[in-house]
Tab-separated table of C-alpha atoms and ligand atoms in Angstrom:
chain	number	residue	atom	x	y	z
A	26	MET	CA	102.144	108.688	97.019
A	27	ARG	CA	103.186	105.189	97.583
A	28	LEU	CA	102.120	102.881	100.789
A	29	ALA	CA	104.466	100.212	101.133
A	30	VAL	CA	103.911	97.914	104.299
A	31	LEU	CA	106.320	95.951	105.913
A	32	ALA	CA	105.105	92.904	108.320
A	33	SER	CA	106.649	90.132	110.267
A	34	GLY	CA	103.880	88.769	112.264
A	35	THR	CA	99.841	87.379	111.842
A	36	GLY	CA	99.222	90.644	109.391
A	37	SER	CA	96.134	91.650	111.354
A	38	ILE	CA	97.516	95.705	111.351
A	39	LEU	CA	98.163	95.847	107.323
A	40	GLU	CA	94.300	93.562	107.201
A	41	ALA	CA	93.124	97.058	109.531
A	42	ILE	CA	94.692	99.587	106.637
A	43	VAL	CA	93.996	97.417	103.118
A	44	ASP	CA	90.190	97.763	105.279
A	45	ALA	CA	89.967	101.266	105.620
A	46	GLY	CA	90.944	101.742	102.074
A	47	LEU	CA	94.651	102.649	101.716
A	48	PRO	CA	95.958	102.019	98.835
A	49	VAL	CA	99.656	99.489	99.545
A	50	HIS	CA	101.064	98.526	96.556
A	51	LEU	CA	103.948	96.548	97.972
A	52	MET	CA	104.164	94.083	100.935
A	53	VAL	CA	107.585	93.127	102.300
A	54	THR	CA	107.848	90.713	105.174
A	55	ASP	CA	111.277	89.008	106.109
A	56	ARG	CA	110.524	85.799	107.022
A	57	PRO	CA	107.527	83.402	106.010
A	58	CYS	CA	104.594	84.420	107.782
A	59	ARG	CA	101.249	84.840	107.856
A	60	ALA	CA	100.680	88.040	106.890
A	61	LEU	CA	102.636	87.108	103.647
A	62	ASP	CA	99.980	84.869	102.887
A	63	LEU	CA	97.347	86.907	103.586
A	64	ALA	CA	98.886	90.217	101.709
A	65	ALA	CA	99.223	87.453	98.697
A	66	SER	CA	94.826	86.219	99.486
A	67	LEU	CA	94.120	90.191	98.993
A	68	GLY	CA	95.903	91.008	96.276
A	69	ILE	CA	98.771	92.701	97.266
A	70	PRO	CA	102.158	92.456	95.205
A	71	THR	CA	104.929	90.524	98.265
A	72	ARG	CA	108.207	90.318	98.777
A	73	VAL	CA	110.326	88.903	101.192
A	74	VAL	CA	113.341	90.240	102.075
A	75	GLU	CA	114.318	86.847	104.110
A	76	ARG	CA	116.554	87.519	107.757
A	77	ALA	CA	119.670	85.009	106.845
A	78	SER	CA	119.847	84.747	110.588
A	79	PHE	CA	117.884	85.898	113.883
A	80	GLY	CA	121.841	85.674	115.779
A	81	ASP	CA	125.144	87.641	116.882
A	82	ASP	CA	126.287	87.357	112.662
A	83	PHE	CA	123.371	89.110	111.854
A	84	ASP	CA	124.630	91.404	108.764
A	85	ARG	CA	122.137	94.889	109.446
A	86	ASP	CA	123.635	96.973	107.255
A	87	THR	CA	123.085	94.999	104.148
A	88	TYR	CA	119.928	93.378	105.541
A	89	THR	CA	118.880	97.786	105.443
A	90	VAL	CA	120.564	97.983	102.413
A	91	ASP	CA	118.989	94.947	100.717
A	92	LEU	CA	115.450	96.181	102.272
A	93	VAL	CA	115.958	99.780	101.114
A	94	ASP	CA	116.568	98.252	97.147
A	95	VAL	CA	113.417	96.360	96.901
A	96	LEU	CA	111.402	99.344	98.657
A	97	ALA	CA	113.544	102.228	95.950
A	98	GLU	CA	112.804	99.999	93.049
A	99	ALA	CA	109.319	100.024	93.603
A	100	GLY	CA	108.973	103.853	93.926
A	101	THR	CA	108.246	103.836	97.723
A	102	ASP	CA	107.025	106.787	99.127
A	103	LEU	CA	106.243	105.858	102.677
A	104	VAL	CA	106.595	102.856	104.551
A	105	ALA	CA	104.453	101.359	106.902
A	106	MET	CA	105.667	99.302	109.822
A	107	ALA	CA	102.862	96.490	111.073
A	108	GLY	CA	104.792	94.442	113.578
A	109	PHE	CA	108.093	94.294	111.467
A	110	GLY	CA	110.247	91.491	113.628
A	111	THR	CA	113.956	93.502	112.378
A	112	ILE	CA	115.497	96.742	113.098
A	113	LEU	CA	116.397	98.640	110.574
A	114	ALA	CA	120.180	100.041	110.637
A	115	GLN	CA	120.492	104.194	109.106
A	116	PRO	CA	120.518	103.406	105.187
A	117	ALA	CA	116.647	102.736	106.581
A	118	TYR	CA	116.621	106.423	107.366
A	119	ASP	CA	119.332	108.230	104.855
A	120	ARG	CA	116.489	107.123	102.088
A	121	PHE	CA	112.871	107.507	103.515
A	122	ALA	CA	114.844	110.071	106.122
A	123	GLY	CA	110.855	111.096	108.382
A	124	ARG	CA	108.948	108.779	106.133
A	125	ILE	CA	108.916	105.201	108.254
A	126	LEU	CA	106.159	105.401	110.659
A	127	ASN	CA	105.500	102.460	113.120
A	128	THR	CA	102.282	101.743	115.575
A	129	HIS	CA	103.662	100.092	118.955
A	130	PRO	CA	101.910	98.721	122.072
A	131	ALA	CA	102.105	100.973	124.522
A	132	LEU	CA	101.995	104.977	125.265
A	133	LEU	CA	105.286	105.706	123.905
A	134	PRO	CA	108.100	106.680	126.131
A	135	SER	CA	106.858	104.231	128.462
A	136	PHE	CA	107.758	100.666	127.904
A	137	PRO	CA	109.623	101.073	124.445
A	138	GLY	CA	111.282	97.144	123.151
A	139	TRP	CA	110.030	93.835	121.947
A	140	HIS	CA	107.548	92.737	125.223
A	141	ALA	CA	105.845	96.691	125.207
A	142	VAL	CA	102.125	94.266	127.334
A	143	ALA	CA	104.118	92.368	128.911
A	144	ASP	CA	106.376	94.884	130.359
A	145	ALA	CA	103.391	97.276	130.819
A	146	MET	CA	102.036	94.177	132.687
A	147	ALA	CA	104.608	93.936	134.852
A	148	HIS	CA	104.451	97.673	136.911
A	149	GLY	CA	100.961	97.748	137.413
A	150	VAL	CA	100.012	100.518	134.887
A	151	LYS	CA	96.297	100.666	135.143
A	152	VAL	CA	96.106	102.441	131.515
A	153	THR	CA	98.532	101.416	128.035
A	154	GLY	CA	97.431	102.175	124.699
A	155	CYS	CA	99.382	102.911	121.297
A	156	THR	CA	101.512	104.827	119.697
A	157	VAL	CA	101.604	105.653	116.023
A	158	HIS	CA	105.236	107.863	115.342
A	159	ILE	CA	108.133	108.060	112.942
A	160	ALA	CA	110.247	105.995	113.440
A	161	THR	CA	114.017	107.083	113.902
A	162	LEU	CA	117.182	104.597	114.384
A	163	GLU	CA	116.610	104.884	117.688
A	164	VAL	CA	114.341	102.599	118.340
A	165	ASP	CA	110.884	103.485	119.490
A	166	SER	CA	112.232	106.989	120.127
A	167	GLY	CA	110.691	108.730	117.265
A	168	PRO	CA	107.883	112.298	117.302
A	169	ILE	CA	104.686	110.727	118.151
A	170	LEU	CA	102.022	111.728	115.712
A	171	ALA	CA	99.025	109.279	117.454
A	172	GLN	CA	98.344	107.892	120.392
A	173	GLU	CA	94.982	106.294	122.777
A	174	ALA	CA	94.867	104.489	125.835
A	175	VAL	CA	94.230	101.335	126.623
A	176	PRO	CA	92.474	99.949	130.692
A	177	VAL	CA	94.051	97.141	131.805
A	178	LEU	CA	91.364	95.259	133.344
A	179	PRO	CA	91.790	93.192	136.956
A	180	ASP	CA	91.557	89.956	134.923
A	181	ASP	CA	93.705	90.476	132.027
A	182	ASP	CA	96.771	88.060	130.498
A	183	GLU	CA	98.982	89.324	128.597
A	184	GLY	CA	97.208	88.431	125.156
A	185	SER	CA	93.973	89.988	126.091
A	186	LEU	CA	94.828	93.388	126.274
A	187	HIS	CA	97.494	93.002	123.911
A	188	GLU	CA	94.940	92.292	122.027
A	189	ARG	CA	92.291	95.224	122.964
A	190	ILE	CA	95.522	97.243	122.081
A	191	LYS	CA	95.271	96.575	118.301
A	192	ALA	CA	91.794	96.681	118.186
A	193	VAL	CA	92.402	100.395	119.019
A	194	GLU	CA	96.065	100.766	116.818
A	195	ARG	CA	92.778	99.538	113.675
A	196	HIS	CA	91.561	102.496	113.484
A	197	LEU	CA	94.223	104.378	114.950
A	198	TYR	CA	97.096	103.535	112.805
A	199	PRO	CA	94.968	103.391	109.417
A	200	GLU	CA	93.618	107.385	110.117
A	201	THR	CA	97.147	108.238	110.489
A	202	ILE	CA	98.677	107.489	107.835
A	203	ARG	CA	96.074	108.779	106.246
A	204	ALA	CA	96.419	111.744	107.809
A	205	VAL	CA	100.372	111.974	106.040
A	206	MET	CA	99.114	110.596	102.958
A	207	GLU	CA	97.211	113.779	102.785
A	208	ASN	CA	99.613	116.241	104.044
A	209	ARG	CA	97.155	116.591	107.087
A	210	ALA	CA	99.458	115.000	110.122
A	211	VAL	CA	101.108	117.623	112.441
A	212	LEU	CA	103.834	117.450	114.591
A	213	MET	CA	103.793	120.249	117.233
A	214	GLY	CA	102.390	122.551	115.213
A	215	GLU	CA	104.230	121.822	112.341
A	216	PRO	CA	103.397	119.780	108.548
A	217	VAL	CA	105.125	116.404	109.010
B	326	GAR	C1	101.239	94.907	116.546
B	326	GAR	O1	100.162	95.197	117.819
B	326	GAR	C2	102.001	96.370	116.930
B	326	GAR	O2	102.500	97.207	117.472
B	326	GAR	C3	102.917	95.103	117.016
B	326	GAR	O3	102.714	94.053	116.378
B	326	GAR	C4	101.656	94.103	115.995
B	326	GAR	C5	101.053	93.680	115.049
B	326	GAR	O4	100.479	92.911	115.091
B	326	GAR	N1	104.407	95.544	116.442
B	326	GAR	C6	105.802	96.058	117.689
B	326	GAR	O5	105.207	95.708	119.082
B	326	GAR	C7	106.299	96.801	117.065
B	326	GAR	N2	107.939	96.629	118.268
B	326	GAR	P1	99.854	91.758	113.136
B	326	GAR	O6	100.999	91.010	113.623
B	326	GAR	O7	98.227	91.026	114.415
B	326	GAR	O8	99.640	93.000	112.510
């Protein structure tokens, strides 16, 4: 199964996927970022499908089609989003139905969206965590494959809490991707 990773940030989750021995055949980003440099230094083929805009005029459907073309041309079977900063439109879910995974820094369905760690802290939760799920058109709402709890400590700030959540994501996400690739992942009693 050919695995592609989408990332826009520091790439620490991408690095964990590679360190776990999973074969990443392509890394795609939507902007210049550390993840791009990291992938190149790891010898992973990279592509930039750069966003023309971060404003209201962003054409999400066209962007998604361009991204899907890059993934499909590379023979991608499975897509893992690892801190990817662009919400994908329907064409991605048509082409890769049930084959786009995501890791999210909260215990979904609590705290979806871009500010999950800050939102959890603002609610005063004592436990948060991370969720690995199958991505669907509705953001952070797809079927959940794995979760792990992370306690919120009294002296946490957003950065320290997110870093402890990422430490968990770095093992939970590769393990779950591997389970999907080896047809061991199960969702409500059914194989994924
Ligand atoms: C991870 O915590 C991931 O869950 C989060 O971005 C971080 C990427 O870390 N993704 C989202 O918040 C998506 N909504 P990295 O840049 O260090 O790999």
